[in-house]
Every structure is written in structure tokens, then in C-alpha cells.
Short mmCIF file of C-alpha atoms in Angstrom, two decimals:
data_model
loop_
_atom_site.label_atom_id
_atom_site.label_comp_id
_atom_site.label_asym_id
_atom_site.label_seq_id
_atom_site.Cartn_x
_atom_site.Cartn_y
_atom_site.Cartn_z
CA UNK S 50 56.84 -55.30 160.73
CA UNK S 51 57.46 -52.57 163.03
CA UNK S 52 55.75 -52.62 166.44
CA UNK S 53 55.92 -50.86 169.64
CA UNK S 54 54.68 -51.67 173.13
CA UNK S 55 54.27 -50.36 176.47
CA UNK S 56 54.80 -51.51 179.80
CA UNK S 57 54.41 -50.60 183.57
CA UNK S 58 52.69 -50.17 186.38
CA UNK S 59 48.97 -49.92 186.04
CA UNK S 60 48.85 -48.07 189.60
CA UNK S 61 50.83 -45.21 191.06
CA UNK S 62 50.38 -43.29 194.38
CA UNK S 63 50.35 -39.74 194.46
CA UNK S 64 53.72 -38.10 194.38
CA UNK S 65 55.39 -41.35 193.53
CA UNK S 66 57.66 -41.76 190.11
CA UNK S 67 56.41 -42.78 186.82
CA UNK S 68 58.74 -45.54 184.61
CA UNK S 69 57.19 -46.13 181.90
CA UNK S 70 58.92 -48.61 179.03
CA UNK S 71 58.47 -48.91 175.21
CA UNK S 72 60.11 -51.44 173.42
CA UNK S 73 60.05 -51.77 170.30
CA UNK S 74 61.08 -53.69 166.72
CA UNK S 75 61.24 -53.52 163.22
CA UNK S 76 63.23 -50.71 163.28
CA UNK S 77 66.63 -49.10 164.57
CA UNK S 78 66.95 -45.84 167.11
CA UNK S 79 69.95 -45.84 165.87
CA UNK S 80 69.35 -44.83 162.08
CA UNK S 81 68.85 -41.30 161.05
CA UNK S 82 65.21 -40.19 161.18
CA UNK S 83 64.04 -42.51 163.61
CA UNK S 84 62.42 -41.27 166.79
CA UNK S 85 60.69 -42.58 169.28
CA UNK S 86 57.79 -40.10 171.77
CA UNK S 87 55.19 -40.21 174.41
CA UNK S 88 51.74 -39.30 174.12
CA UNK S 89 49.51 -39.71 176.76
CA UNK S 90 45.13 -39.13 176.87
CA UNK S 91 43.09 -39.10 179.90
CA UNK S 92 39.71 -40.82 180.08
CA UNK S 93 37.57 -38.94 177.43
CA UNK S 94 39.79 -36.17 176.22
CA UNK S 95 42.40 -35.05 174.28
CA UNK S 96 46.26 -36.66 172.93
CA UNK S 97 48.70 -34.88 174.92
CA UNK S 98 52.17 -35.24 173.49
CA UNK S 99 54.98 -35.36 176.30
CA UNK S 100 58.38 -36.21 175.19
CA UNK S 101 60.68 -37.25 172.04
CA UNK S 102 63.87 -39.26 171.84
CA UNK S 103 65.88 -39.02 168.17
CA UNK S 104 68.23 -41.39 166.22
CA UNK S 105 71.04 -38.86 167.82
CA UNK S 106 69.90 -38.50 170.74
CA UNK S 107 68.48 -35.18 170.85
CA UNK S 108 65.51 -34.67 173.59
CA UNK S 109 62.35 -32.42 173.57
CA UNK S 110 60.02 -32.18 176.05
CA UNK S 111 56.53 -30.90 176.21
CA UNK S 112 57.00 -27.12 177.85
CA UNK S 113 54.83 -27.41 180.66
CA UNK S 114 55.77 -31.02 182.20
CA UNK S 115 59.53 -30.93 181.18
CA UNK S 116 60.67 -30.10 184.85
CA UNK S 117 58.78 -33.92 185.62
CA UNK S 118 60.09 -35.72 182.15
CA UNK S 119 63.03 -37.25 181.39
CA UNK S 120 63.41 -39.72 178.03
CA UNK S 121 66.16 -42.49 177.25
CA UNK S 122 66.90 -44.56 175.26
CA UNK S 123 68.68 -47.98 175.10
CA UNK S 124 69.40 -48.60 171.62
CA UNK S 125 71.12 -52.40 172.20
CA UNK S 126 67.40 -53.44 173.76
CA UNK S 127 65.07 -51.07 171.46
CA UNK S 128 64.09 -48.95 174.24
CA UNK S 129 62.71 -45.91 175.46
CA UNK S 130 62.35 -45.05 179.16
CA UNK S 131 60.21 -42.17 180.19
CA UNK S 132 60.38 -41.32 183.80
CA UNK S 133 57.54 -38.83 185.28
CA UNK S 134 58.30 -37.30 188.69
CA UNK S 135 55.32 -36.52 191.29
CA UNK S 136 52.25 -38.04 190.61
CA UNK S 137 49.25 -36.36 190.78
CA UNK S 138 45.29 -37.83 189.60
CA UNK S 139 45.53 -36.04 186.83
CA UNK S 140 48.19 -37.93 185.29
CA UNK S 141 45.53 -40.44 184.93
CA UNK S 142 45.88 -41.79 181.57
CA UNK S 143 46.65 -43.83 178.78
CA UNK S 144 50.59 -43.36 177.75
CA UNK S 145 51.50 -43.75 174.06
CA UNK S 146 54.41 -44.40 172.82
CA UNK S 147 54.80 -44.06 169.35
CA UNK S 148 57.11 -43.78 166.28
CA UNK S 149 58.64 -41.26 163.77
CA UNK S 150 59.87 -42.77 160.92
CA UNK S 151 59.05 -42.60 157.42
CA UNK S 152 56.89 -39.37 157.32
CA UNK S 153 58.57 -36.34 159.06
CA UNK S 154 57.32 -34.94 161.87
CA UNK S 155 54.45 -37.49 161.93
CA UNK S 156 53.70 -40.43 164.30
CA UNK S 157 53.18 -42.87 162.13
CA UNK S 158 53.16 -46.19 164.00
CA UNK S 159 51.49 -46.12 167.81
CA UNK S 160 51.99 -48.62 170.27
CA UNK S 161 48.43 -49.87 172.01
CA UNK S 162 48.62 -47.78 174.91
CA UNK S 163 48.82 -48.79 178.81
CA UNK S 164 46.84 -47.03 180.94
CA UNK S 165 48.36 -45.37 184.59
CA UNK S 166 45.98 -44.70 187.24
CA UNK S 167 47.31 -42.17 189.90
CA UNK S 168 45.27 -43.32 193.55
CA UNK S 169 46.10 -43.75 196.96
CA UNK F 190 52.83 -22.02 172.74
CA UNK F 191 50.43 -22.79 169.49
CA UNK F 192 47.10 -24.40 169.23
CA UNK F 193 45.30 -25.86 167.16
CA UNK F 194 41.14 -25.76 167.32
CA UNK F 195 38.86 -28.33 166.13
CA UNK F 196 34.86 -28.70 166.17
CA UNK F 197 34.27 -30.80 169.01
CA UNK F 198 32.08 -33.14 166.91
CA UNK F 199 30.72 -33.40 163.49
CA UNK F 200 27.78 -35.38 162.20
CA UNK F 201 27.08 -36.81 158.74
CA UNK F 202 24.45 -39.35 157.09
CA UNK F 203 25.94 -42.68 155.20
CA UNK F 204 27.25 -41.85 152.11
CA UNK F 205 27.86 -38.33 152.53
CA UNK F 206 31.26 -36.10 152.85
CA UNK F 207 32.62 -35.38 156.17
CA UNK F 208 34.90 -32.04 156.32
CA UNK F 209 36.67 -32.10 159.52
CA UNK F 210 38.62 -28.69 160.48
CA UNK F 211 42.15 -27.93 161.89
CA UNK F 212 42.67 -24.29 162.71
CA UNK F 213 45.53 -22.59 163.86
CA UNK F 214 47.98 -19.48 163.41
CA UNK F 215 48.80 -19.65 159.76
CA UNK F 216 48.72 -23.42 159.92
CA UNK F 217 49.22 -22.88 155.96
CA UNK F 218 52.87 -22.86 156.47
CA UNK F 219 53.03 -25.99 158.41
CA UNK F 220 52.84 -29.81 157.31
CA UNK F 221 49.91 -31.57 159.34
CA UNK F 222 49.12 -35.00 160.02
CA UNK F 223 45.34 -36.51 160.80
CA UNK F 224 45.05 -39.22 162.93
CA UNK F 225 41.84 -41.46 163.57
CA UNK F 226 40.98 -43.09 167.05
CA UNK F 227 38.37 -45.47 167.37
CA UNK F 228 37.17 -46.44 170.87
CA UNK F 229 39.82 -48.62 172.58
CA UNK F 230 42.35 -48.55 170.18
CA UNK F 231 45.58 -45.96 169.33
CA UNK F 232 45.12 -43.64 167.20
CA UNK F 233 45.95 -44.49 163.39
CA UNK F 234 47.76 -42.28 161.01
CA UNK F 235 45.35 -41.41 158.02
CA UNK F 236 46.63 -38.26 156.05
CA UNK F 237 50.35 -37.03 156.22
CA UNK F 238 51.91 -33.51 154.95
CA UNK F 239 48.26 -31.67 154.58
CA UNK F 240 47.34 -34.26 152.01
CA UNK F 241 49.11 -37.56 151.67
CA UNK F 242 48.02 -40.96 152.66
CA UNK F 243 49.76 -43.92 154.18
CA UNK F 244 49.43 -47.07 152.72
CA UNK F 245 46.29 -48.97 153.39
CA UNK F 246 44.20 -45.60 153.80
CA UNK F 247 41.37 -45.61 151.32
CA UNK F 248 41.43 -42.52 149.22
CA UNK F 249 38.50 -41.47 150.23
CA UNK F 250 40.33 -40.02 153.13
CA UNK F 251 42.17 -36.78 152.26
CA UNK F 252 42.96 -33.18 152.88
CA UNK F 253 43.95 -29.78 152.58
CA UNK F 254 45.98 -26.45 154.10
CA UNK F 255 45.96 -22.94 153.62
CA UNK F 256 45.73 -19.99 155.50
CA UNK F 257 44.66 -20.26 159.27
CA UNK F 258 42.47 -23.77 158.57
CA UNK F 259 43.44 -27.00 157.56
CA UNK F 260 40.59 -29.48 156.48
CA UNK F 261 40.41 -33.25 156.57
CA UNK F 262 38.02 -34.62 153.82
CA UNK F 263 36.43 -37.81 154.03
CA UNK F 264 33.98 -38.78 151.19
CA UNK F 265 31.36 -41.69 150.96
CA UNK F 266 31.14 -41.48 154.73
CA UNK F 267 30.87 -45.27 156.01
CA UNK F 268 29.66 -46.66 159.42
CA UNK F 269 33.32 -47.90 160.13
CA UNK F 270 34.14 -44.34 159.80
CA UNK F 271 33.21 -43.06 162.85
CA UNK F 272 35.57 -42.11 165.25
CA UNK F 273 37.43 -39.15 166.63
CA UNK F 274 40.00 -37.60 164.38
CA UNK F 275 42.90 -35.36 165.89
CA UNK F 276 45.07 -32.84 163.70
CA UNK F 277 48.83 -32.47 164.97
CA UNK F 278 51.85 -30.50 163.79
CA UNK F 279 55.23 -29.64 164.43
CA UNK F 280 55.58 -26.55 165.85
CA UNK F 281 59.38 -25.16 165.59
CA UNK F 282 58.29 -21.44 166.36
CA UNK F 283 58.50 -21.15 170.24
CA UNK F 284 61.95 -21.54 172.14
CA UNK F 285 60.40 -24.40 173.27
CA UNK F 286 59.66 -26.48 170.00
CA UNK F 287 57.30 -29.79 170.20
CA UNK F 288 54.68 -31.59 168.50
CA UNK F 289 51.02 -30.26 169.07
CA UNK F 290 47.22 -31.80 168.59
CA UNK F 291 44.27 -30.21 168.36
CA UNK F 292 41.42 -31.04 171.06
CA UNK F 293 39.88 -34.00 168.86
CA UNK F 294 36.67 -34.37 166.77
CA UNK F 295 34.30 -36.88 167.18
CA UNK F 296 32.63 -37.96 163.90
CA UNK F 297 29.36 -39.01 164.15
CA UNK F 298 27.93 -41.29 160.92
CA UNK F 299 23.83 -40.87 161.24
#
């Protein structure tokens, strides 16, 4: 059964760093295909996807926070690490991670979300 | 960078077919996925690849490309049904290449 989970802090202060952890199981970063991203959704609106870690380590990053993202991966401990740099409120959100594995392209299992609120 | 347009909502009676729509730049040419969110939860993978389903999704979930619009079909609406529903692809065609969802529809069983 493959599962994926998120942890971190619930609370951040404005301009602080983000670390946000997925670990995961089931499955192996390490075999070709496999990929692991971010997605994050404010209060009421829209998925926002925000980073991507592949089985060879390739990195993508959504174009207009990639100068605050960075993605990593420990494959020995199944897991991802995002970092976000300076906080701001609206990086008030739930934060996603979630898998590419047997469909292309496609998230197809999601971890159940842990949401970040950005407040002094 | 591309985007993708949905409806913001979408209302149907019990029993009835939903159509959901996906727009986007000759989104033909691309593969998308539908997801479903109900409140409080992650979102859910129901179609792959404009039409496929993953196991577990009842077949009355399905879908269709071409052109600029992609559509996501749900027949014999149910109560359970309602959620919002998000379309997403892979976009390869910037210098900048990443994976994309539309704005979200909410569907709304009468």
C-alpha cells in the first residue's frame, strides 16, 4: 500500500523558512518513474503545484516561486524535503505532497495535507 | 506560462449527467488528469490520459479531449458526487516546464 504523509510546523512567522517533510512508503524514489511533488491550496481556492523531485534526481520548480523552493530527497528514509524561503500570509495553506507513479505525468496518490499558517 | 479555465461551479439534479470543462491552448494535444476534492480531504485521482480510470473509480466517471476543451463526464450524478473537480496537465512547452491545474469546479448535486 503506498502512502505518503506530511509533516511540520503548523505556524510560521513572516519572512521565516518553510521545511516541510513527506515521507513516504510502498514505493521506491529510487526506481525509474517514480516522483515525488508539492502542491499546496489556500483556504477556499485553487491546487497550486510547487515543486517535483524524480527517481534521478531531476528538479522542477513552479516558475514563479522557484527563487524560494528548493526539493530533496533522501532516498535511504523515503523522503522529500521542500524548503520555502520568506514567508509571507499568503503562503497560507495546505501543502500536498503527492506521488507520480503508475500514470505519467499524473498525481496519482496524495498525501492528506498539513496545513501552514504564516502569522506573527 | 499555460492555463487552463474551468466553470467555477456546475449544478445538476440526482440522476442526471454532469459535464465538467477543461479549456486550454490546444489542450487536444496534451494528456489530462481529473482530480476530485471533497471538503477536508486530498484530492483523489478519477480520470487519467483524457479518458482512463484508476482502479476503484466507477465508470460512470469519464472523459474526453480535443481541440481547445477537454470535458469530464460524470453520469447518474449521485449525492456522494459532489465536490470540486480540478483538471491538470503537463505542460513541456515553456522553458520553464511544470505541471498545471485549472482554477477548480465545484459540483453542485440539487
Amino acid at each position: 500500500q503506498v502512502t505518503l504523509r506530511e509533516s511540520g510546523p503548523a505556524l510560521v512567522k513572516p519572512t521565516q523558512t518553510l521545511t516541510l517533510t513527506c515521507t513516504f512508503s510502498g514505493f521506491s524514489l529510487s526506481t525509474s518513474g517514480m516522483c515525488v511533488s508539492w502542491i499546496r491550496q489556500p483556504p477556499g481556492k485553487a491546487l497550486e503545484w510547487l515543486a517535483l523531485i524524480d527517481w534521478d534526481d531531476d528538479k522542477y520548480y513552479s516558475t514563479s516561486l522557484k527563487t524560494r523552493l528548493t526539493i530533496s530527497k533522501d532516498t535511504s528514509k523515503n523522503q522529500v524535503v521542500l524548503t520555502m524561503t520568506n514567508m509571507d500570509p499568503v503562503d497560507t495553506a495546505t501543502y500536498y505532497c503527492a506521488r507520480i507513479g503508475l500514470v505519467r505525468d499524473a498525481f496519482d496518490i496524495w498525501g492528506q495535507g498539513t496545513m501552514v499558517t504564516v502569522s506573527s | 506560462s499555460y492555463v487552463l479555465t474551468q466553470p467555477p461551479s456546475v449544478s445538476v439534479a440526482p440522476g442526471q449527467t454532469a459535464r465538467i470543462t477543461c479549456g486550454g491552448n490546444n489542450i487536444g494535444s496534451k494528456s489530462v488528469h481529473w482530480y476530485q476534492q471533497k471538503p477536508g480531504q486530498a484530492p483523489v485521482l478519477v480520470v487519467y490520459d483524457d479518458s482512463d480510470r484508476p482502479s476503484g473509480i466507477p465508470e460512470r466517471f469519464s472523459g474526453s479531449n480535443s481541440g481547445n476543451t477537454a470535458t469530464l463526464t460524470i453520469s447518474r450524478v449521485e449525492a456522494g458526487d459532489e465536490a470540486d473537480y480540478y483538471c491538470q496537465v503537463w505542460d513541456s512547452s515553456s522553458d520553464h516546464p511544470g505541471w498545471v491545474f485549472g482554477g477548480g469546479t465545484k459540483l453542485t448535486v440539487l
